[in-house]
PDB file of C-alpha atoms and ligand atoms in Angstrom:
ATOM      1  CA  MET A 266    -160.389  19.737 -71.983  1.00 92.00           C
ATOM      2  CA  LYS A 267    -160.064  23.572 -74.094  1.00 96.00           C
ATOM      3  CA  HIS A 268    -160.824  25.725 -70.989  1.00 98.00           C
ATOM      4  CA  LEU A 269    -161.221  25.617 -67.247  1.00 98.00           C
ATOM      5  CA  LEU A 270    -164.382  27.998 -67.185  1.00 98.00           C
ATOM      6  CA  LYS A 271    -166.347  26.306 -64.124  1.00 98.00           C
ATOM      7  CA  MET A 272    -166.179  22.982 -62.588  1.00 98.00           C
ATOM      8  CA  ALA A 273    -169.357  21.237 -64.337  1.00 98.00           C
ATOM      9  CA  ASP A 274    -167.119  21.575 -67.316  1.00 95.00           C
ATOM     10  CA  LEU A 275    -164.570  18.502 -66.136  1.00 98.00           C
ATOM     11  CA  SER A 276    -165.428  14.988 -65.930  1.00 98.00           C
ATOM     12  CA  ARG A 277    -164.414  12.571 -62.948  1.00 98.00           C
ATOM     13  CA  ASP A 278    -161.802  11.342 -65.269  1.00 98.00           C
ATOM     14  CA  GLU A 279    -160.387  14.880 -66.069  1.00 98.00           C
ATOM     15  CA  ILE A 280    -160.614  16.075 -62.462  1.00 98.00           C
ATOM     16  CA  MET A 281    -158.271  12.543 -61.653  1.00 98.00           C
ATOM     17  CA  ASP A 282    -156.102  13.180 -64.301  1.00 98.00           C
ATOM     18  CA  ILE A 283    -155.346  16.886 -63.558  1.00 98.00           C
ATOM     19  CA  LEU A 284    -154.874  15.801 -59.573  1.00 98.00           C
ATOM     20  CA  ASN A 285    -152.014  12.656 -60.456  1.00 98.00           C
ATOM     21  CA  LEU A 286    -150.420  15.318 -62.895  1.00 98.00           C
ATOM     22  CA  ALA A 287    -150.429  17.902 -60.097  1.00 99.00           C
ATOM     23  CA  ASP A 288    -149.298  15.185 -57.382  1.00 98.00           C
ATOM     24  CA  GLN A 289    -146.489  14.299 -60.383  1.00 98.00           C
ATOM     25  CA  LEU A 290    -145.342  18.038 -60.490  1.00 98.00           C
ATOM     26  CA  LYS A 291    -145.504  18.207 -56.395  1.00 98.00           C
ATOM     27  CA  TYR A 292    -143.341  15.345 -56.137  1.00 98.00           C
ATOM     28  CA  GLU A 293    -140.651  16.726 -59.211  1.00 98.00           C
ATOM     29  CA  ARG A 294    -140.428  20.434 -57.419  1.00 98.00           C
ATOM     30  CA  ALA A 295    -140.104  19.055 -53.927  1.00 98.00           C
ATOM     31  CA  HIS A 296    -136.965  16.142 -55.478  1.00 98.00           C
ATOM     32  CA  GLY A 297    -135.593  19.392 -57.333  1.00 97.00           C
ATOM     33  CA  ILE A 298    -136.474  17.936 -61.031  1.00 98.00           C
ATOM     34  CA  ALA A 299    -136.832  20.494 -63.342  1.00 97.00           C
ATOM     35  CA  HIS A 300    -139.913  20.487 -65.470  1.00 98.00           C
ATOM     36  CA  ARG A 301    -139.694  23.366 -67.970  1.00 98.00           C
ATOM     37  CA  ARG A 302    -142.872  22.279 -69.819  1.00 98.00           C
ATOM     38  CA  LEU A 303    -144.166  25.963 -70.995  1.00 98.00           C
ATOM     39  CA  GLU A 304    -140.908  26.971 -72.160  1.00 98.00           C
ATOM     40  CA  GLY A 305    -141.298  29.917 -74.228  1.00 98.00           C
ATOM     41  CA  LYS A 306    -144.853  30.231 -73.094  1.00 98.00           C
ATOM     42  CA  THR A 307    -147.091  33.181 -71.766  1.00 98.00           C
ATOM     43  CA  LEU A 308    -149.815  33.611 -69.666  1.00 98.00           C
ATOM     44  CA  GLY A 309    -151.680  36.417 -69.372  1.00 98.00           C
ATOM     45  CA  MET A 310    -153.354  37.218 -66.094  1.00 98.00           C
ATOM     46  CA  ILE A 311    -156.461  39.505 -65.836  1.00 97.00           C
ATOM     47  CA  PHE A 312    -157.354  40.281 -62.154  1.00 97.00           C
ATOM     48  CA  GLN A 313    -160.409  42.503 -61.547  1.00 96.00           C
ATOM     49  CA  LYS A 314    -160.439  41.906 -57.669  1.00 97.00           C
ATOM     50  CA  SER A 315    -157.577  41.380 -55.265  1.00 96.00           C
ATOM     51  CA  SER A 316    -155.552  38.375 -54.716  1.00 98.00           C
ATOM     52  CA  THR A 317    -152.502  36.897 -53.099  1.00 98.00           C
ATOM     53  CA  ARG A 318    -152.973  32.940 -53.604  1.00 98.00           C
ATOM     54  CA  THR A 319    -154.265  32.998 -57.106  1.00 98.00           C
ATOM     55  CA  ARG A 320    -151.665  35.465 -58.429  1.00 98.00           C
ATOM     56  CA  VAL A 321    -148.574  34.374 -56.860  1.00 98.00           C
ATOM     57  CA  SER A 322    -149.242  30.945 -57.611  1.00 98.00           C
ATOM     58  CA  PHE A 323    -150.186  31.179 -61.235  1.00 98.00           C
ATOM     59  CA  GLU A 324    -147.274  33.428 -61.740  1.00 98.00           C
ATOM     60  CA  THR A 325    -144.680  31.537 -59.807  1.00 98.00           C
ATOM     61  CA  GLY A 326    -146.233  28.307 -61.547  1.00 98.00           C
ATOM     62  CA  MET A 327    -145.237  29.514 -64.917  1.00 98.00           C
ATOM     63  CA  TYR A 328    -141.756  30.673 -64.000  1.00 98.00           C
ATOM     64  CA  GLN A 329    -141.440  27.038 -62.628  1.00 98.00           C
ATOM     65  CA  LEU A 330    -142.748  25.598 -66.066  1.00 98.00           C
ATOM     66  CA  GLY A 331    -140.030  27.573 -67.952  1.00 98.00           C
ATOM     67  CA  GLY A 332    -142.701  29.897 -69.317  1.00 98.00           C
ATOM     68  CA  GLN A 333    -143.940  33.460 -68.131  1.00 98.00           C
ATOM     69  CA  ALA A 334    -147.048  35.136 -66.701  1.00 98.00           C
ATOM     70  CA  LEU A 335    -148.235  38.990 -67.334  1.00 98.00           C
ATOM     71  CA  PHE A 336    -149.964  40.274 -64.660  1.00 97.00           C
ATOM     72  CA  LEU A 337    -152.848  42.488 -66.133  1.00 97.00           C
ATOM     73  CA  SER A 338    -154.746  44.427 -64.013  1.00 93.00           C
ATOM     74  CA  ASN A 339    -158.115  46.076 -64.270  1.00 86.00           C
ATOM     75  CA  ARG A 340    -156.612  49.629 -63.816  1.00 87.00           C
ATOM     76  CA  ASP A 341    -153.553  49.028 -66.712  1.00 87.00           C
ATOM     77  CA  LEU A 342    -156.080  47.618 -69.145  1.00 93.00           C
ATOM     78  CA  GLN A 343    -158.507  49.078 -71.635  1.00 95.00           C
ATOM     79  CA  ILE A 344    -160.902  46.829 -70.185  1.00 91.00           C
ATOM     80  CA  GLY A 345    -161.248  48.602 -67.547  1.00 87.00           C
ATOM     81  CA  ARG A 346    -162.110  51.908 -69.765  1.00 92.00           C
ATOM     82  CA  GLY A 347    -164.895  49.972 -71.286  1.00 93.00           C
ATOM     83  CA  GLU A 348    -163.267  48.333 -74.145  1.00 95.00           C
ATOM     84  CA  PRO A 349    -165.247  45.060 -74.885  1.00 95.00           C
ATOM     85  CA  VAL A 350    -164.335  41.843 -73.394  1.00 95.00           C
ATOM     86  CA  GLU A 351    -164.868  40.206 -76.859  1.00 96.00           C
ATOM     87  CA  ASP A 352    -162.194  42.814 -78.817  1.00 97.00           C
ATOM     88  CA  THR A 353    -159.906  42.056 -75.712  1.00 97.00           C
ATOM     89  CA  ALA A 354    -160.078  38.469 -76.336  1.00 97.00           C
ATOM     90  CA  ARG A 355    -159.357  38.487 -79.942  1.00 98.00           C
ATOM     91  CA  VAL A 356    -156.193  40.784 -79.479  1.00 98.00           C
ATOM     92  CA  LEU A 357    -154.878  39.267 -76.391  1.00 98.00           C
ATOM     93  CA  SER A 358    -155.128  35.791 -78.554  1.00 98.00           C
ATOM     94  CA  ARG A 359    -152.869  37.143 -80.731  1.00 98.00           C
ATOM     95  CA  TYR A 360    -150.147  37.638 -78.206  1.00 98.00           C
ATOM     96  CA  LEU A 361    -150.817  34.954 -75.639  1.00 98.00           C
ATOM     97  CA  ASP A 362    -150.749  31.282 -75.026  1.00 98.00           C
ATOM     98  CA  GLY A 363    -153.402  31.603 -72.599  1.00 98.00           C
ATOM     99  CA  ILE A 364    -155.753  33.493 -69.915  1.00 98.00           C
ATOM    100  CA  MET A 365    -156.393  33.172 -66.726  1.00 98.00           C
ATOM    101  CA  ILE A 366    -159.560  35.993 -65.500  1.00 98.00           C
ATOM    102  CA  ARG A 367    -160.435  36.865 -62.191  1.00 98.00           C
ATOM    103  CA  THR A 368    -163.651  38.984 -62.581  1.00 97.00           C
ATOM    104  CA  PHE A 369    -167.039  39.445 -61.467  1.00 97.00           C
ATOM    105  CA  GLU A 370    -169.385  38.178 -63.601  1.00 98.00           C
ATOM    106  CA  GLN A 371    -169.180  34.479 -65.033  1.00 98.00           C
ATOM    107  CA  ALA A 372    -170.362  35.983 -68.304  1.00 98.00           C
ATOM    108  CA  GLU A 373    -167.071  37.574 -69.155  1.00 97.00           C
ATOM    109  CA  VAL A 374    -165.107  34.637 -68.404  1.00 98.00           C
ATOM    110  CA  GLU A 375    -167.556  32.755 -70.934  1.00 98.00           C
ATOM    111  CA  ALA A 376    -167.091  35.773 -73.516  1.00 97.00           C
ATOM    112  CA  LEU A 377    -163.530  35.675 -73.423  1.00 97.00           C
ATOM    113  CA  ALA A 378    -163.315  31.830 -74.100  1.00 98.00           C
ATOM    114  CA  LYS A 379    -166.150  32.458 -76.858  1.00 98.00           C
ATOM    115  CA  TYR A 380    -164.427  35.481 -78.843  1.00 98.00           C
ATOM    116  CA  GLY A 381    -160.853  34.219 -78.116  1.00 98.00           C
ATOM    117  CA  SER A 382    -158.785  31.460 -79.579  1.00 98.00           C
ATOM    118  CA  ILE A 383    -156.654  30.609 -76.915  1.00 98.00           C
ATOM    119  CA  PRO A 384    -157.264  28.759 -73.352  1.00 98.00           C
ATOM    120  CA  VAL A 385    -159.173  30.726 -70.766  1.00 98.00           C
ATOM    121  CA  ILE A 386    -159.076  29.550 -66.889  1.00 98.00           C
ATOM    122  CA  ASN A 387    -161.526  30.900 -64.747  1.00 99.00           C
ATOM    123  CA  GLY A 388    -159.205  32.206 -61.545  1.00 98.00           C
ATOM    124  CA  LEU A 389    -162.442  33.431 -59.515  1.00 98.00           C
ATOM    125  CA  THR A 390    -165.835  34.515 -60.291  1.00 98.00           C
ATOM    126  CA  ASP A 391    -168.997  35.497 -58.212  1.00 98.00           C
ATOM    127  CA  TYR A 392    -170.416  31.955 -59.588  1.00 98.00           C
ATOM    128  CA  CYS A 393    -167.624  29.805 -58.916  1.00 98.00           C
ATOM    129  CA  HIS A 394    -163.447  29.144 -58.350  1.00 99.00           C
ATOM    130  CA  PRO A 395    -162.558  26.217 -59.905  1.00 99.00           C
ATOM    131  CA  CYS A 396    -159.070  26.394 -59.506  1.00 98.00           C
ATOM    132  CA  GLN A 397    -159.380  26.504 -55.880  1.00 99.00           C
ATOM    133  CA  VAL A 398    -161.665  23.586 -55.821  1.00 99.00           C
ATOM    134  CA  LEU A 399    -158.905  21.573 -57.964  1.00 99.00           C
ATOM    135  CA  ALA A 400    -156.535  22.395 -55.140  1.00 99.00           C
ATOM    136  CA  ASP A 401    -158.966  21.265 -52.226  1.00 99.00           C
ATOM    137  CA  LEU A 402    -159.779  17.923 -53.711  1.00 99.00           C
ATOM    138  CA  MET A 403    -155.710  17.125 -54.236  1.00 99.00           C
ATOM    139  CA  THR A 404    -155.809  17.843 -50.598  1.00 99.00           C
ATOM    140  CA  ILE A 405    -158.323  15.849 -49.330  1.00 99.00           C
ATOM    141  CA  ARG A 406    -156.933  13.172 -51.337  1.00 98.00           C
ATOM    142  CA  GLU A 407    -153.545  13.692 -50.277  1.00 98.00           C
ATOM    143  CA  TYR A 408    -154.723  13.480 -46.551  1.00 98.00           C
ATOM    144  CA  LYS A 409    -157.820  10.969 -46.866  1.00 98.00           C
ATOM    145  CA  GLY A 410    -156.082   8.413 -50.160  1.00 98.00           C
ATOM    146  CA  GLN A 411    -159.264   8.512 -51.504  1.00 97.00           C
ATOM    147  CA  PHE A 412    -162.796  10.322 -51.947  1.00 98.00           C
ATOM    148  CA  ASP A 413    -165.214   6.879 -52.072  1.00 96.00           C
ATOM    149  CA  GLY A 414    -167.645   7.140 -48.832  1.00 96.00           C
ATOM    150  CA  LEU A 415    -166.099  10.601 -47.750  1.00 98.00           C
ATOM    151  CA  LYS A 416    -168.416  13.390 -46.390  1.00 98.00           C
ATOM    152  CA  MET A 417    -167.484  16.950 -47.347  1.00 98.00           C
ATOM    153  CA  THR A 418    -169.418  19.631 -45.777  1.00 99.00           C
ATOM    154  CA  TYR A 419    -169.368  23.034 -46.456  1.00 99.00           C
ATOM    155  CA  ILE A 420    -171.180  25.508 -43.588  1.00 99.00           C
ATOM    156  CA  GLY A 421    -172.018  29.420 -44.669  1.00 98.00           C
ATOM    157  CA  ASP A 422    -172.777  31.211 -47.507  1.00 98.00           C
ATOM    158  CA  GLY A 423    -174.150  29.971 -50.592  1.00 98.00           C
ATOM    159  CA  ASN A 424    -171.213  31.494 -52.872  1.00 98.00           C
ATOM    160  CA  ASN A 425    -168.527  30.636 -55.505  1.00 98.00           C
ATOM    161  CA  MET A 426    -166.872  28.170 -53.052  1.00 99.00           C
ATOM    162  CA  ALA A 427    -170.116  26.696 -52.096  1.00 99.00           C
ATOM    163  CA  ASN A 428    -171.193  26.101 -55.884  1.00 99.00           C
ATOM    164  CA  SER A 429    -167.999  24.780 -57.290  1.00 99.00           C
ATOM    165  CA  LEU A 430    -167.441  22.486 -53.940  1.00 99.00           C
ATOM    166  CA  ILE A 431    -170.811  20.842 -54.731  1.00 99.00           C
ATOM    167  CA  VAL A 432    -169.787  20.444 -58.472  1.00 99.00           C
ATOM    168  CA  GLY A 433    -166.457  18.793 -57.780  1.00 99.00           C
ATOM    169  CA  GLY A 434    -167.483  17.038 -54.452  1.00 99.00           C
ATOM    170  CA  LEU A 435    -170.383  15.091 -56.140  1.00 98.00           C
ATOM    171  CA  THR A 436    -168.267  14.601 -59.272  1.00 98.00           C
ATOM    172  CA  VAL A 437    -165.718  12.674 -57.811  1.00 98.00           C
ATOM    173  CA  GLY A 438    -167.873  10.797 -55.508  1.00 98.00           C
ATOM    174  CA  MET A 439    -168.077  12.068 -52.023  1.00 98.00           C
ATOM    175  CA  ASP A 440    -171.320  12.920 -50.374  1.00 98.00           C
ATOM    176  CA  VAL A 441    -171.710  16.729 -49.908  1.00 99.00           C
ATOM    177  CA  ALA A 442    -173.756  18.338 -47.135  1.00 99.00           C
ATOM    178  CA  ILE A 443    -174.605  22.292 -47.389  1.00 98.00           C
ATOM    179  CA  ALA A 444    -175.540  24.670 -44.400  1.00 98.00           C
ATOM    180  CA  CYS A 445    -176.529  27.976 -45.627  1.00 98.00           C
ATOM    181  CA  PRO A 446    -178.859  30.643 -44.412  1.00 98.00           C
ATOM    182  CA  ASP A 447    -182.135  31.030 -46.139  1.00 96.00           C
ATOM    183  CA  GLY A 448    -181.827  33.675 -48.853  1.00 96.00           C
ATOM    184  CA  TYR A 449    -177.966  32.358 -48.848  1.00 98.00           C
ATOM    185  CA  ARG A 450    -178.179  29.462 -50.643  1.00 98.00           C
ATOM    186  CA  PRO A 451    -175.839  28.325 -53.853  1.00 98.00           C
ATOM    187  CA  ASP A 452    -176.645  29.060 -57.064  1.00 98.00           C
ATOM    188  CA  PRO A 453    -180.031  27.518 -58.890  1.00 98.00           C
ATOM    189  CA  ALA A 454    -177.701  26.064 -61.815  1.00 98.00           C
ATOM    190  CA  VAL A 455    -175.970  24.123 -59.325  1.00 98.00           C
ATOM    191  CA  LEU A 456    -178.828  23.082 -57.179  1.00 98.00           C
ATOM    192  CA  GLU A 457    -180.126  21.579 -60.440  1.00 98.00           C
ATOM    193  CA  PHE A 458    -176.666  20.117 -60.761  1.00 98.00           C
ATOM    194  CA  THR A 459    -177.051  18.167 -57.809  1.00 98.00           C
ATOM    195  CA  LYS A 460    -180.309  16.590 -58.737  1.00 98.00           C
ATOM    196  CA  ALA A 461    -179.116  13.794 -60.551  1.00 98.00           C
ATOM    197  CA  TYR A 462    -176.798  12.933 -57.448  1.00 98.00           C
ATOM    198  CA  GLY A 463    -180.180  11.657 -55.203  1.00 98.00           C
ATOM    199  CA  ASP A 464    -179.226  11.758 -51.304  1.00 98.00           C
ATOM    200  CA  LYS A 465    -175.402  11.736 -51.965  1.00 98.00           C
ATOM    201  CA  PHE A 466    -176.292  15.661 -51.551  1.00 98.00           C
ATOM    202  CA  THR A 467    -178.252  17.624 -48.553  1.00 98.00           C
ATOM    203  CA  LEU A 468    -179.067  21.222 -48.301  1.00 98.00           C
ATOM    204  CA  THR A 469    -180.109  22.566 -45.014  1.00 98.00           C
ATOM    205  CA  SER A 470    -180.388  25.470 -42.986  1.00 98.00           C
ATOM    206  CA  SER A 471    -178.932  23.518 -39.694  1.00 98.00           C
ATOM    207  CA  PRO A 472    -174.896  23.505 -39.596  1.00 98.00           C
ATOM    208  CA  THR A 473    -174.912  21.140 -36.544  1.00 98.00           C
ATOM    209  CA  GLU A 474    -176.797  18.792 -39.092  1.00 98.00           C
ATOM    210  CA  ALA A 475    -174.609  19.621 -41.957  1.00 98.00           C
ATOM    211  CA  ALA A 476    -171.427  18.305 -39.986  1.00 98.00           C
ATOM    212  CA  VAL A 477    -172.739  15.287 -38.526  1.00 98.00           C
ATOM    213  CA  ASP A 478    -169.851  12.342 -39.160  1.00 98.00           C
ATOM    214  CA  ALA A 479    -167.999  14.945 -41.912  1.00 98.00           C
ATOM    215  CA  ASP A 480    -164.616  13.733 -42.971  1.00 99.00           C
ATOM    216  CA  VAL A 481    -164.169  17.516 -44.642  1.00 98.00           C
ATOM    217  CA  ILE A 482    -165.071  20.662 -43.429  1.00 99.00           C
ATOM    218  CA  PHE A 483    -164.974  23.935 -45.527  1.00 99.00           C
ATOM    219  CA  THR A 484    -166.171  27.381 -44.771  1.00 98.00           C
ATOM    220  CA  ASP A 485    -165.738  30.417 -46.661  1.00 98.00           C
ATOM    221  CA  VAL A 486    -165.940  34.285 -45.617  1.00 98.00           C
ATOM    222  CA  TRP A 487    -169.730  35.673 -45.010  1.00 98.00           C
ATOM    223  CA  ALA A 488    -168.783  38.566 -47.400  1.00 98.00           C
ATOM    224  CA  SER A 489    -167.170  38.071 -50.618  1.00 98.00           C
ATOM    225  CA  MET A 490    -165.314  40.570 -52.952  1.00 98.00           C
ATOM    226  CA  GLY A 491    -167.969  42.765 -54.128  1.00 98.00           C
ATOM    227  CA  GLN A 492    -170.085  42.604 -51.351  1.00 98.00           C
ATOM    228  CA  GLU A 493    -168.211  44.806 -48.676  1.00 97.00           C
ATOM    229  CA  ASP A 494    -171.664  47.023 -48.842  1.00 98.00           C
ATOM    230  CA  GLU A 495    -173.374  43.986 -47.352  1.00 98.00           C
ATOM    231  CA  ALA A 496    -170.651  43.027 -44.450  1.00 97.00           C
ATOM    232  CA  GLU A 497    -172.849  44.409 -41.593  1.00 98.00           C
ATOM    233  CA  GLN A 498    -176.095  42.690 -42.817  1.00 98.00           C
ATOM    234  CA  ARG A 499    -174.326  39.521 -43.453  1.00 98.00           C
ATOM    235  CA  ARG A 500    -172.772  39.320 -40.204  1.00 98.00           C
ATOM    236  CA  LYS A 501    -176.138  39.458 -38.577  1.00 98.00           C
ATOM    237  CA  ALA A 502    -177.766  36.710 -41.283  1.00 98.00           C
ATOM    238  CA  PHE A 503    -174.454  34.748 -41.007  1.00 98.00           C
ATOM    239  CA  VAL A 504    -174.774  33.922 -36.813  1.00 97.00           C
ATOM    240  CA  GLY A 505    -174.510  30.258 -35.738  1.00 97.00           C
ATOM    241  CA  PHE A 506    -173.228  29.688 -39.620  1.00 98.00           C
ATOM    242  CA  GLN A 507    -169.793  29.437 -37.721  1.00 98.00           C
ATOM    243  CA  VAL A 508    -167.069  26.505 -37.512  1.00 98.00           C
ATOM    244  CA  ASN A 509    -166.209  26.221 -34.245  1.00 98.00           C
ATOM    245  CA  ASP A 510    -165.719  23.129 -31.541  1.00 98.00           C
ATOM    246  CA  GLU A 511    -169.779  22.371 -31.145  1.00 98.00           C
ATOM    247  CA  ILE A 512    -169.534  21.242 -35.059  1.00 98.00           C
ATOM    248  CA  MET A 513    -166.111  19.867 -35.145  1.00 98.00           C
ATOM    249  CA  ALA A 514    -167.929  17.505 -31.982  1.00 98.00           C
ATOM    250  CA  VAL A 515    -170.195  16.007 -34.387  1.00 98.00           C
ATOM    251  CA  ALA A 516    -167.558  15.687 -37.093  1.00 98.00           C
ATOM    252  CA  HIS A 517    -165.769  12.322 -37.251  1.00 98.00           C
ATOM    253  CA  LYS A 518    -163.080  12.578 -35.011  1.00 97.00           C
ATOM    254  CA  ASP A 519    -160.213  13.048 -37.809  1.00 98.00           C
ATOM    255  CA  ALA A 520    -162.204  15.285 -39.731  1.00 98.00           C
ATOM    256  CA  MET A 521    -160.092  17.821 -42.044  1.00 98.00           C
ATOM    257  CA  VAL A 522    -160.947  21.343 -42.278  1.00 99.00           C
ATOM    258  CA  GLN A 523    -160.243  23.468 -45.256  1.00 99.00           C
ATOM    259  CA  HIS A 524    -160.468  27.294 -46.079  1.00 98.00           C
ATOM    260  CA  CYS A 525    -159.818  28.731 -49.339  1.00 98.00           C
ATOM    261  CA  LEU A 526    -158.322  32.158 -47.168  1.00 98.00           C
ATOM    262  CA  PRO A 527    -158.476  34.890 -46.503  1.00 98.00           C
ATOM    263  CA  ALA A 528    -160.347  33.706 -43.349  1.00 98.00           C
ATOM    264  CA  HIS A 529    -162.137  35.912 -40.700  1.00 98.00           C
ATOM    265  CA  ARG A 530    -161.362  34.309 -37.456  1.00 98.00           C
ATOM    266  CA  GLY A 531    -164.235  34.894 -35.339  1.00 98.00           C
ATOM    267  CA  GLU A 532    -166.917  35.004 -37.777  1.00 98.00           C
ATOM    268  CA  GLU A 533    -167.054  31.965 -40.388  1.00 98.00           C
ATOM    269  CA  ILE A 534    -164.072  30.143 -38.046  1.00 98.00           C
ATOM    270  CA  THR A 535    -162.806  29.983 -34.560  1.00 98.00           C
ATOM    271  CA  ALA A 536    -159.301  30.997 -33.948  1.00 98.00           C
ATOM    272  CA  GLU A 537    -159.217  27.743 -32.179  1.00 98.00           C
ATOM    273  CA  VAL A 538    -160.337  25.511 -35.091  1.00 98.00           C
ATOM    274  CA  PHE A 539    -158.269  27.580 -37.845  1.00 98.00           C
ATOM    275  CA  GLU A 540    -155.230  26.786 -35.383  1.00 98.00           C
ATOM    276  CA  ALA A 541    -156.114  23.140 -34.771  1.00 98.00           C
ATOM    277  CA  HIS A 542    -156.089  22.539 -38.750  1.00 98.00           C
ATOM    278  CA  ALA A 543    -153.242  25.115 -39.860  1.00 98.00           C
ATOM    279  CA  ASP A 544    -151.433  22.436 -41.512  1.00 98.00           C
ATOM    280  CA  GLU A 545    -153.912  21.126 -43.487  1.00 98.00           C
ATOM    281  CA  ILE A 546    -155.511  24.712 -44.345  1.00 98.00           C
ATOM    282  CA  PHE A 547    -152.128  25.550 -45.340  1.00 98.00           C
ATOM    283  CA  ASP A 548    -151.279  22.149 -47.493  1.00 98.00           C
ATOM    284  CA  GLU A 549    -154.369  23.767 -49.155  1.00 98.00           C
ATOM    285  CA  ALA A 550    -152.946  27.023 -50.190  1.00 98.00           C
ATOM    286  CA  GLU A 551    -149.538  25.511 -51.225  1.00 98.00           C
ATOM    287  CA  ASN A 552    -151.550  22.741 -53.374  1.00 99.00           C
ATOM    288  CA  ARG A 553    -152.886  25.818 -55.258  1.00 99.00           C
ATOM    289  CA  LEU A 554    -149.333  25.932 -57.053  1.00 98.00           C
ATOM    290  CA  HIS A 555    -149.165  22.158 -57.884  1.00 98.00           C
ATOM    291  CA  ALA A 556    -153.008  21.899 -58.912  1.00 98.00           C
ATOM    292  CA  GLN A 557    -152.910  25.045 -61.264  1.00 98.00           C
ATOM    293  CA  LYS A 558    -149.507  24.078 -62.495  1.00 98.00           C
ATOM    294  CA  ALA A 559    -151.039  20.908 -63.586  1.00 98.00           C
ATOM    295  CA  VAL A 560    -154.036  23.056 -65.432  1.00 98.00           C
ATOM    296  CA  ILE A 561    -151.762  25.241 -67.396  1.00 98.00           C
ATOM    297  CA  VAL A 562    -149.659  22.289 -68.430  1.00 98.00           C
ATOM    298  CA  LYS A 563    -152.816  20.418 -69.555  1.00 98.00           C
ATOM    299  CA  LEU A 564    -154.079  23.667 -71.573  1.00 98.00           C
ATOM    300  CA  LEU A 565    -151.299  25.733 -72.947  1.00 98.00           C
ATOM    301  CA  SER A 566    -148.882  22.783 -73.814  1.00 92.00           C
TER     302      SER A 566
HETATM  303  N1   CP B  89    -158.114  31.529 -52.304  1.00 69.69           N
HETATM  304  C1   CP B  89    -157.502  32.482 -52.819  1.00 69.69           C
HETATM  305  O1   CP B  89    -158.267  32.315 -54.348  1.00 69.69           O
HETATM  306  O2   CP B  89    -157.167  33.408 -52.643  1.00 69.69           O
HETATM  307  P1   CP B  89    -156.479  35.104 -53.036  1.00 69.69           P
HETATM  308  O3   CP B  89    -157.807  35.320 -53.437  1.00 69.69           O
HETATM  309  O4   CP B  89    -155.635  35.467 -52.317  1.00 69.69           O
HETATM  310  O5   CP B  89    -156.106  34.746 -54.647  1.00 69.69           O
HETATM  311  N1  NVA B  90    -165.889  33.764 -51.425  1.00 69.69           N
HETATM  312  C1  NVA B  90    -164.430  34.136 -51.707  1.00 69.69           C
HETATM  313  C2  NVA B  90    -163.400  33.455 -51.886  1.00 69.69           C
HETATM  314  C3  NVA B  90    -161.804  34.168 -51.883  1.00 69.69           C
HETATM  315  C4  NVA B  90    -160.741  33.400 -52.428  1.00 69.69           C
HETATM  316  C5  NVA B  90    -164.643  35.573 -52.555  1.00 69.69           C
HETATM  317  O1  NVA B  90    -165.171  35.580 -53.793  1.00 69.69           O
HETATM  318  O2  NVA B  90    -163.975  36.653 -52.235  1.00 69.69           O
END
C-alpha cells in the first residue's frame, strides 16, 4: 500500500492488517504504552473543507506517534490562489513524509499522488471517505466480533459515505443494502464494483426494505459539504429516508447504528435513535484516531 486514495485500493487482507494494527494501537494507548513509531516524521494536512474529527484525530495521532502534523488550510496555501496541484505535490514532497488532503474533486487527490513522491491519504472528497470507513469497520468488528454473515444497511444520500461503505462492506464480506431516492444513487463506478458481488449487494428506494434484518444501520447528512445551496431541495427529496423507530423495528433486535457525524437530528436520524445508539456512534468517532494512526504507521514508517 503506497497511498490511501479510495477504499477500492485496499484488498480484504490489507483492510484486516490496518484494523489489527488499529486495535493494537488502541490497546497500547489505553494501557499507557508509548508507541512513538513516527519520530521525526511530518504529515501535512490540506483542508479545503471544514473538519472537526479528521483534523483533530490526525493531528493528535501524529503527536502520539512521536511525529508532528501541519494544518494547511486552503486560505493559507498558494493552492487556494491557483498554484497547480501538480506543483504543490512536488514541493511538499521535498519537505514532508506524507500528505492528508480533504477536498472536493477526487481527481485532485489522485493528481497529488501522481505528481508527488510521498504517501497521500484521502481525508474526504465528494467521491469517498476511506478514513471514516476504516474506523466504521473497526467499530463494527469491536461490537460484532467478525464481518461474515452481517448485513450492513445505509439509508440516505448516495454520497461519499455511501460509496466508501459499499466498497468497504462488500470487500470485508458483509451483505450491503442501500436505500436512496432515485436521482441520489451511489457513483456509477461504485455500482460497477458491486456487480462482482451478486446478490450480496442490493439497491432500493425503500428504506424499510433495506433495513430488514440489518445488523448495522448507517446514515449520513442529506446535504454534504459543498451542497449547501441544494439543502432545501434535498430536504424534500429525502423525506422518508430517516433512521427512526420504524426502521429500527424491522432491523435485528441488537442492530447497531453508525453515523460519521456531524448529524442533523430530525433529518436523516431522529434524536431518539441517535441517543439510544450514542455509545456506538461516539466509539465510531473515537476509532477515527486509532484507525488513522494505523494508516499513517503503515504508510509513513
Ligand atoms: N466524520 C468526519 O469526517 O468528520 P469531520 O468532518 O469533522 O472531519
Ligand atoms: N457526506 C458528508 C460527510 C461528512 C463527514 C460530507 O461530505 O459533508
